[in-house]
Coordinates of C-alpha atoms in Angstrom, one line a residue:
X813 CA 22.5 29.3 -4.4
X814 CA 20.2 27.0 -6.7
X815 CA 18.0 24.7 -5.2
X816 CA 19.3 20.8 -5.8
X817 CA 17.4 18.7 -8.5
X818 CA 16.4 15.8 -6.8
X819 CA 14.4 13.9 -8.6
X820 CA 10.6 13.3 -7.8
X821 CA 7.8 10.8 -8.4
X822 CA 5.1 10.2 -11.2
X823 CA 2.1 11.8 -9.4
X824 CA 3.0 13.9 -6.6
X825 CA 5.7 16.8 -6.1
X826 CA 8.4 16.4 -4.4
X827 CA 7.9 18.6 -1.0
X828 CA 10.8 20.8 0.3
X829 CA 11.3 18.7 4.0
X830 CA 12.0 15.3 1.8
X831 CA 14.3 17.1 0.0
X832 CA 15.7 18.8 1.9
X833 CA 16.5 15.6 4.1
X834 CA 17.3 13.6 0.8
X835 CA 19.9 16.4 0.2
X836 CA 21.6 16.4 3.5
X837 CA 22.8 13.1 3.0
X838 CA 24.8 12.2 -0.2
X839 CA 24.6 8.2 0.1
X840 CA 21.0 8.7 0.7
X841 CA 20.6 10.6 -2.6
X842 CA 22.0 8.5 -5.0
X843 CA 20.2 5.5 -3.3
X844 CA 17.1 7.8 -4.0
X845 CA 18.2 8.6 -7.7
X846 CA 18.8 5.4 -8.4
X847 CA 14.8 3.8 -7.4
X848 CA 12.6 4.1 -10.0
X849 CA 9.6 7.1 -10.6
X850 CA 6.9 4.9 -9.2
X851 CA 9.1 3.9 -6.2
X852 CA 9.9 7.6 -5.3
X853 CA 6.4 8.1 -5.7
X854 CA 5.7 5.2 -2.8
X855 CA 7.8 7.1 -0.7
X856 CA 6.6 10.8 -1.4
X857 CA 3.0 9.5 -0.9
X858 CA 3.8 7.8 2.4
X859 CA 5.5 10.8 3.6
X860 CA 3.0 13.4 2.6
X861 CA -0.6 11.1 3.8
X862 CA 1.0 11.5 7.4
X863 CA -1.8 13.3 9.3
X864 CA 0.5 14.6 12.7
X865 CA 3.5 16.5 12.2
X866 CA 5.5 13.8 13.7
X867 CA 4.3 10.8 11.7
X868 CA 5.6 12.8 9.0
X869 CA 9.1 14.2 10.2
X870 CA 9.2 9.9 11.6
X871 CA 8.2 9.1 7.7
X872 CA 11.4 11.0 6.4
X873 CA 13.5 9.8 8.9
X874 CA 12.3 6.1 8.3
X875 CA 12.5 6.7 4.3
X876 CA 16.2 7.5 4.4
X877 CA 16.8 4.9 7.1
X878 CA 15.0 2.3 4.7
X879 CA 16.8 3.3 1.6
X880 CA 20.5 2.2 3.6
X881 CA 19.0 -0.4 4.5
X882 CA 18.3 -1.5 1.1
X883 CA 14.7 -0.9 0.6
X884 CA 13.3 0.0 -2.7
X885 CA 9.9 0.5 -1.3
X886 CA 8.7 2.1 1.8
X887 CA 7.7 -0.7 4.4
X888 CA 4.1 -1.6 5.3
X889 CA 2.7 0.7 2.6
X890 CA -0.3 -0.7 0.1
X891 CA 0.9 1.8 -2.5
X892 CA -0.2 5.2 -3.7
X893 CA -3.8 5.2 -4.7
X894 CA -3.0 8.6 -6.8
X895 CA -1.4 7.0 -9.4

C-alpha cells in the first residue's frame, strides 16, 4: 500500500507519527490541508522540539485537537525559529 501524501511544512519534514495521526482522522486531514505551509510548519516544529516522549505524543494529540477546534496555529507557540 502507498504511503498517504499529506502535505508538510516549508522547513522541516513531515515525521511519520504526525502523519500517521493526521491520517487516521479524515476531518483532521483536510483541516490540515487546508492551513497554509508556514502554519503546518508551526505545528511540525512544535511537535518535533518536544524533548520527552510524552510532550510529543501530548503535541500530536493537542495539534489535532486544536485543528477541530478551529485553530490555525498551534497555541502558546512563538513560532519556528528554522524558518
Amino acid at each position: 500500500m502507498a504511503k498517504q501524501e499529506i502535505a508538510g511544512g516549508v522547513a522541516h519534514n513531515m515525521p511519520a507519527d504526525l502523519r500517521k495521526a493526521l491520517a487516521a482522522d479524515s476531518s483532521v486531514r483536510v483541516l490540515w490541508e487546508d492551513i497554509t505551509p508556514l502554519a503546518r510548519n508551526e505545528f511540525i516544529c512544535w511537535v518535533i522540539s518536544a524533548k520527552k516522549t510524552e510532550t510529543r505524543i501530548r503535541r500530536i494529540k493537542r495539534t489535532c485537537e486544536e485543528l477541530r477546534e478551529g485553530m490555525r496555529r498551534p497555541c502558546c507557540w512563538a513560532g519556528c525559529v528554522h524558518r
